[in-house]
mmCIF file of C-alpha atoms in Angstrom:
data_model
loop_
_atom_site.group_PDB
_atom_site.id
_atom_site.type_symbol
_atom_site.label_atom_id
_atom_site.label_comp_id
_atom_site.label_asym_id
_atom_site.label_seq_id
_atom_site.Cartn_x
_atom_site.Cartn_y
_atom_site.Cartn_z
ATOM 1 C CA UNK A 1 0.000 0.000 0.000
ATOM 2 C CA UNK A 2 1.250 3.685 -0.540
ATOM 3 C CA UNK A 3 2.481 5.113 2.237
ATOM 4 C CA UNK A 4 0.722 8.619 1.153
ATOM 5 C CA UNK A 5 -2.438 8.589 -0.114
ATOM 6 C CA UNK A 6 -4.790 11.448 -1.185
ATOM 7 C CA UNK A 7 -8.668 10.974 -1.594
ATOM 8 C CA UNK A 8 -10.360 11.762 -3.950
ATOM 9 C CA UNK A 9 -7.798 11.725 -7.247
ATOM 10 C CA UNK A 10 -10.152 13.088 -9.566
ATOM 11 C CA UNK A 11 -12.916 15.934 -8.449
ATOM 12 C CA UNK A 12 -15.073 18.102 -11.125
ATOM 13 C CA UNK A 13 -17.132 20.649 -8.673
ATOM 14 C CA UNK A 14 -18.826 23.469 -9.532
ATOM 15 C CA UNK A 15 -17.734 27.257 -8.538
ATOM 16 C CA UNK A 16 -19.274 28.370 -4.849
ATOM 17 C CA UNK A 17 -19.210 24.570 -3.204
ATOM 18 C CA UNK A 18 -17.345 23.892 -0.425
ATOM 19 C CA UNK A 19 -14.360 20.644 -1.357
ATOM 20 C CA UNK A 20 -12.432 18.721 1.056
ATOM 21 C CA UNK A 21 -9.315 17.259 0.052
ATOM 22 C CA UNK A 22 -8.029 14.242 2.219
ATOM 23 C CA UNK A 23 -4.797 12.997 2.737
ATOM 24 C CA UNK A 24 -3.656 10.309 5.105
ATOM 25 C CA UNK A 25 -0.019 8.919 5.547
ATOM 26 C CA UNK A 26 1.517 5.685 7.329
ATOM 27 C CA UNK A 27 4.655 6.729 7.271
ATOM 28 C CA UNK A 28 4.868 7.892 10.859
ATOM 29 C CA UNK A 29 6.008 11.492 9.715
ATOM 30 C CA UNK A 30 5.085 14.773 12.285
ATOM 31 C CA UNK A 31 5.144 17.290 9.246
ATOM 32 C CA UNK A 32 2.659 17.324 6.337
ATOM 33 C CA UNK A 33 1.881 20.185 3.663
ATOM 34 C CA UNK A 34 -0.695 21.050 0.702
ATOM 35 C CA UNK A 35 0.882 21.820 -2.144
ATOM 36 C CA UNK A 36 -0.576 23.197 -5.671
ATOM 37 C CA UNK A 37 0.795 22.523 -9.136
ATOM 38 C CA UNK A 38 -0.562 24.350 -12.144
ATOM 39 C CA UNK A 39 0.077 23.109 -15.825
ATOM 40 C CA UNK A 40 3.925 23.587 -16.432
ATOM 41 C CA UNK A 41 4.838 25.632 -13.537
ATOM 42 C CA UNK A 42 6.130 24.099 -9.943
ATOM 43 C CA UNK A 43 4.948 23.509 -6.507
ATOM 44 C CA UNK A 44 3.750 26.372 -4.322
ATOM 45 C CA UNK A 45 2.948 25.636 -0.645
ATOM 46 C CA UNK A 46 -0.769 26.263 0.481
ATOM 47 C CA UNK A 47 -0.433 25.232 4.131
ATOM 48 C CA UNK A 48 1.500 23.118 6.557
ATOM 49 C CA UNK A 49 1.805 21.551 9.772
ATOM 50 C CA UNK A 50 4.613 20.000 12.121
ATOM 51 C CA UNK A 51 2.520 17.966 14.269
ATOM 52 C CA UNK A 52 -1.569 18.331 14.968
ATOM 53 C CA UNK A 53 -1.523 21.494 17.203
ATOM 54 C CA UNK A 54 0.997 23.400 14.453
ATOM 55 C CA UNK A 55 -0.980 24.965 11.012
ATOM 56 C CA UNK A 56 1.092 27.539 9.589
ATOM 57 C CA UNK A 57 0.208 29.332 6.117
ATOM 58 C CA UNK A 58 2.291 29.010 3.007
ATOM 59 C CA UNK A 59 2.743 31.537 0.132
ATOM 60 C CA UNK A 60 -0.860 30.910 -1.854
ATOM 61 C CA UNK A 61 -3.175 30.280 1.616
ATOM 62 C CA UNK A 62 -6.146 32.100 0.475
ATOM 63 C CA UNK A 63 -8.726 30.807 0.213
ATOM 64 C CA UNK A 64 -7.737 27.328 1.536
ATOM 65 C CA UNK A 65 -8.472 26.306 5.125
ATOM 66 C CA UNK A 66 -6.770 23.060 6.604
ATOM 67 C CA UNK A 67 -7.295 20.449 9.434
ATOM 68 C CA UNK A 68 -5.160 18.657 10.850
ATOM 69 C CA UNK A 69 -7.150 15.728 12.667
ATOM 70 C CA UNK A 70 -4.547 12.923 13.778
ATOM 71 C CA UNK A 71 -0.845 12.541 13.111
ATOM 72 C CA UNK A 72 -1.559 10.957 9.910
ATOM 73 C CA UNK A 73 -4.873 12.853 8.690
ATOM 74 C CA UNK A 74 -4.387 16.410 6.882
ATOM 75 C CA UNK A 75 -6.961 17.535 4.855
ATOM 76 C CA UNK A 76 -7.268 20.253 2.871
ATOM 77 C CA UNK A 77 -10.356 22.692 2.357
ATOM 78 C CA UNK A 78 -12.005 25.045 -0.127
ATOM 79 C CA UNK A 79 -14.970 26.947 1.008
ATOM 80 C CA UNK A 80 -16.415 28.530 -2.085
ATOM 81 C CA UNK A 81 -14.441 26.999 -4.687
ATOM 82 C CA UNK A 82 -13.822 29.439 -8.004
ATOM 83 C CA UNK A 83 -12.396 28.357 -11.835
ATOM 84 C CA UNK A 84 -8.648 30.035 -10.824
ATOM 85 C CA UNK A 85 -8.889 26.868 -8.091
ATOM 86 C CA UNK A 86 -8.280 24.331 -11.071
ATOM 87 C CA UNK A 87 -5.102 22.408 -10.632
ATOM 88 C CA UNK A 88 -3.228 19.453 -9.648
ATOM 89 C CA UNK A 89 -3.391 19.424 -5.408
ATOM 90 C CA UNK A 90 -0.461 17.234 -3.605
ATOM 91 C CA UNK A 91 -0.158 16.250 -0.119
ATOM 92 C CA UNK A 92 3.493 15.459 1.175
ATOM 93 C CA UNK A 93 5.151 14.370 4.512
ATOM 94 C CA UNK A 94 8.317 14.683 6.038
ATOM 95 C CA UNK A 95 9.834 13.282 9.511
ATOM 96 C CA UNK A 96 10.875 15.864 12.257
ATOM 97 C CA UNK A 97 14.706 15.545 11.508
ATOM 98 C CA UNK A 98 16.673 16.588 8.771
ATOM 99 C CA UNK A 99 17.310 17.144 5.879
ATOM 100 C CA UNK A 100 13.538 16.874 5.546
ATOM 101 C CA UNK A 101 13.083 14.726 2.381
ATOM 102 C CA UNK A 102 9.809 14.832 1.396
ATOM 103 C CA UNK A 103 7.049 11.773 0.132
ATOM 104 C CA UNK A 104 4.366 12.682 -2.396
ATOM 105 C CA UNK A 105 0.956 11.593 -2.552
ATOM 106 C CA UNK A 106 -0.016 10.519 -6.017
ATOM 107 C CA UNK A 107 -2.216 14.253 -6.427
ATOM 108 C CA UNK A 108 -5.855 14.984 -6.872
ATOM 109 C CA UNK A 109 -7.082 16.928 -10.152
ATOM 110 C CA UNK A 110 -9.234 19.151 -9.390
ATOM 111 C CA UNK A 111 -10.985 20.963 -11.536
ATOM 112 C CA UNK A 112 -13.996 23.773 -10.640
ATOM 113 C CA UNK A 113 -16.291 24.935 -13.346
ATOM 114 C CA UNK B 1 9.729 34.972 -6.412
ATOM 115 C CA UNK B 2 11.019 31.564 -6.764
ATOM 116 C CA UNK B 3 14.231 30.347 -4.476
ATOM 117 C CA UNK B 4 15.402 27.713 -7.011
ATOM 118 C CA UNK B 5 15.184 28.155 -10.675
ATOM 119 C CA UNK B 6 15.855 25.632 -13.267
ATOM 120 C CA UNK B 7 17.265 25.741 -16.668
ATOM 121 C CA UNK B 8 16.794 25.231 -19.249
ATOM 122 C CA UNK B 9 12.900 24.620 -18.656
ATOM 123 C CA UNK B 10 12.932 22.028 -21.805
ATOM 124 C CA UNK B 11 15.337 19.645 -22.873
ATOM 125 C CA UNK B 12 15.335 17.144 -25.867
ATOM 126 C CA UNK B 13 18.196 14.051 -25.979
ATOM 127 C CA UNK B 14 18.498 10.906 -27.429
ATOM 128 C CA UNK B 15 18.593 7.685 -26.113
ATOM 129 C CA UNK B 16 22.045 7.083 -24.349
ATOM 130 C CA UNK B 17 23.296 10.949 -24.082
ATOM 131 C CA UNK B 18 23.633 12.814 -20.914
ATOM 132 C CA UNK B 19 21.096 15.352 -19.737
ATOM 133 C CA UNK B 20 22.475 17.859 -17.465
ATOM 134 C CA UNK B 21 20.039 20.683 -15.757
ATOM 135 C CA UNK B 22 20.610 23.484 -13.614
ATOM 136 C CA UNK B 23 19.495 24.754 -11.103
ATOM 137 C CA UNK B 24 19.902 28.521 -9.022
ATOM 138 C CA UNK B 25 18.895 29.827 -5.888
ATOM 139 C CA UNK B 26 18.775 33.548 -3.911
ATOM 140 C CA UNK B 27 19.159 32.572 -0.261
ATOM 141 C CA UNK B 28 21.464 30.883 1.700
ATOM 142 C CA UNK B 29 21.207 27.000 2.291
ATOM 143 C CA UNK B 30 20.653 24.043 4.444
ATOM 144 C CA UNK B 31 20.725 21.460 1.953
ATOM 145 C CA UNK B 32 19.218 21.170 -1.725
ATOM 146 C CA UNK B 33 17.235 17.930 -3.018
ATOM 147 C CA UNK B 34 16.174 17.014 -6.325
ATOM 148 C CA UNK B 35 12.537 15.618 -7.461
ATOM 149 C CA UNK B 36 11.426 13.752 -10.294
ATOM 150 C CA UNK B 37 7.980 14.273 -11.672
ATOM 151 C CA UNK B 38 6.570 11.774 -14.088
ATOM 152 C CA UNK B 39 3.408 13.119 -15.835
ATOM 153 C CA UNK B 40 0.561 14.321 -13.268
ATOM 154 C CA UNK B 41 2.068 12.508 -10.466
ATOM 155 C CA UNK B 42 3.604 13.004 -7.051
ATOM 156 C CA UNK B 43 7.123 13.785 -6.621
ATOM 157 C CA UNK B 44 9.786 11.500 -6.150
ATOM 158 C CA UNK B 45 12.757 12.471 -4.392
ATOM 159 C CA UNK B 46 16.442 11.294 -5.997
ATOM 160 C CA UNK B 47 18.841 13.004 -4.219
ATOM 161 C CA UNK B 48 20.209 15.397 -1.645
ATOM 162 C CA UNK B 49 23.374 17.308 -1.335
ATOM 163 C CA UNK B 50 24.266 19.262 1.799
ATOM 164 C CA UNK B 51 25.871 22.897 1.882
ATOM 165 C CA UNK B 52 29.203 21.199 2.546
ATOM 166 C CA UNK B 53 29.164 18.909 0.289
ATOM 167 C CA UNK B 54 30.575 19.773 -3.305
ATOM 168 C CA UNK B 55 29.636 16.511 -5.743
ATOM 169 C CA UNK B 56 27.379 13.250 -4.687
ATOM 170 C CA UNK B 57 27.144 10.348 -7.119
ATOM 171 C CA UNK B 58 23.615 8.369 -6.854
ATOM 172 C CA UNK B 59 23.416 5.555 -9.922
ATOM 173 C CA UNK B 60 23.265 7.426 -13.143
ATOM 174 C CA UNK B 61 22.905 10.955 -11.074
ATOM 175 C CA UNK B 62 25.518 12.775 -10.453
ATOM 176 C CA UNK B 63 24.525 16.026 -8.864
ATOM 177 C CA UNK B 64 26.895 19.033 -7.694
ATOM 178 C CA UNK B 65 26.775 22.009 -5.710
ATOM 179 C CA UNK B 66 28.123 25.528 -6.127
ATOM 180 C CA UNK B 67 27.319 27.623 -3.071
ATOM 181 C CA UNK B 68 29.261 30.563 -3.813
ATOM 182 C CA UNK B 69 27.633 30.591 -7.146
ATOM 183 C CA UNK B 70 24.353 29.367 -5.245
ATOM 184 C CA UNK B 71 24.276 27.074 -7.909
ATOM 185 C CA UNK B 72 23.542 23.317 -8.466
ATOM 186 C CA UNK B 73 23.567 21.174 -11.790
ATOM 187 C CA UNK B 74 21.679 17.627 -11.976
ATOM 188 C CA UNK B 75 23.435 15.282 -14.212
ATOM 189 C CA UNK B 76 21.847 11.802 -15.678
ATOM 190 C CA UNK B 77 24.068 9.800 -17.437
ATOM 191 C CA UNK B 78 23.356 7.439 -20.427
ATOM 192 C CA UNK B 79 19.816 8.263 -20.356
ATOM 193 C CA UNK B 80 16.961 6.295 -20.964
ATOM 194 C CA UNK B 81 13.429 6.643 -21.901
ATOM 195 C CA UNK B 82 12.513 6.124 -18.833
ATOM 196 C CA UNK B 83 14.141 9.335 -17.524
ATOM 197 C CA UNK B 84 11.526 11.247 -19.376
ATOM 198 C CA UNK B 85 9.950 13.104 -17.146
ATOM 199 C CA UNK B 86 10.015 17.065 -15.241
ATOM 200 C CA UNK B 87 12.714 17.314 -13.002
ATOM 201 C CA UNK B 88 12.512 19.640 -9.811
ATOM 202 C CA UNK B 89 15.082 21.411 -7.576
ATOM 203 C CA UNK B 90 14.289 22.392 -3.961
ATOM 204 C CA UNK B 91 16.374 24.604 -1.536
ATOM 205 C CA UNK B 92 15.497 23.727 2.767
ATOM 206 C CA UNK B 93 16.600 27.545 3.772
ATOM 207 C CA UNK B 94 15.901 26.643 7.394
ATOM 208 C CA UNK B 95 12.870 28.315 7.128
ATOM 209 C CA UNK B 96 10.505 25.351 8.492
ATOM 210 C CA UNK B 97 9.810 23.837 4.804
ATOM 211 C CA UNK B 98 11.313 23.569 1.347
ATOM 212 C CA UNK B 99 10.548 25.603 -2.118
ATOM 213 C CA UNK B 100 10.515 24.200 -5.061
ATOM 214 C CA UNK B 101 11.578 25.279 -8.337
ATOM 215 C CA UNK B 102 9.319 25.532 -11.499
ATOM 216 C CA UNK B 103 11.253 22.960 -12.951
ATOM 217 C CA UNK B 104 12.721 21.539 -16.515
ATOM 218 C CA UNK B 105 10.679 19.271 -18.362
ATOM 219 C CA UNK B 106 13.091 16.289 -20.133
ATOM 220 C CA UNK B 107 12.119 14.320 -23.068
ATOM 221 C CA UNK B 108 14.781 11.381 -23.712
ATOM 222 C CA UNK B 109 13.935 10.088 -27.304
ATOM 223 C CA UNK B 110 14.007 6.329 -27.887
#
């Protein structure tokens, strides 16, 4: 089984509905971030945490909200989805010592009409 | 603006040349890692090289670090189809989690 998995990997919703994102991980790892990726371009960071009490914001946090229930539950949340929302999501994990290498989820396309 | 960028953000080989791709950075560095990214999936990390470190040798990869030049170059030897695929740099600043470049894109021709 992967050892980061994102639910669901394909979403079509419509612009002003509320989406969760879920991501869950068995890799034991404290620290866990949202990423985006739009066609051709890279990652930017929506939101992250280093363990459940610890959210912290990332460069592109508006309009995302996060939770994170359990050591290995982070889910990511848009309230009133719009089009500009449309991309490739990915969850990732890291443990709490360095250098911090980081394990991908497989992604979830998302894409708002 | 991005920490690490990569260039070229294309590259075209054939089967069994070497594809090397660069990548530059603004701030000073913890350690920089390198991602591969085949089409619409997750990330897969290949490699890390510390700030102290100068050269590390991983398989075919063969990556190297410049830090007064804030500067690192990703080299895949005797590549494959298989290597096709977007390749990503990513500087850990210290500042509690990594950014990642926007990446070069490789197509190895069979």
């Amino acid at each position: 089984d992967a050892d980061v998995t994102q639910t669901p990997r394909n979403r079509i919703t419509k612009t002003g509905k509320r989406i969760m994102l879920e991501c869950s991980q068995t890799k034991g790892h404290d620290r866990m971030y949202w990423y985006r990726q739009d066609p051709g371009l890279g990652l930017r960071l929506i939101y992250y945490s280093f363990d459940v009490k610890d959210i912290n914001k990332g460069e592109i946090s508006d309009g995302y909200s996060v939770s994170r229930q359990a050591q290995a539950k982070f889910s990511l949340s848009l309230e009133s989805a719009i089009p500009n929302q449309t991309a490739l999501y990915f969850c990732a994990t890291s443990d709490n010592t360095g250098p911090y290498e980081q394990y991908f989820g497989p992604g979830t396309r998302l894409t708002v009409t | 603006s991005q920490q690490g960028e990569e260039d070229p953000q294309a590259l075209s080989i054939q089967e069994g040349e070497n594809a090397t791709m660069n990548c530059s950075y603004k701030t000073s560095i913890n350690n920089l890692q390198w991602y591969r990214q085949n089409s619409g999936r997750g990330l897969v990390h290949l490699i890390l090289i510390r700030s102290n470190e100068r050269e590390k040798h991983s398989g075919r990869l063969r990556v190297t670090l410049d830090t007064s030049k804030k500067s690192s170059s990703l080299l895949i030897t005797a590549s494959r189809a298989a290597d096709t695929a977007s390749y990503f740099c990513a500087t850990d600043t210290g500042r509690r989690a990594l950014t990642f470049g926007s990446g070069t894109r490789l197509q190895v021709q069979p």
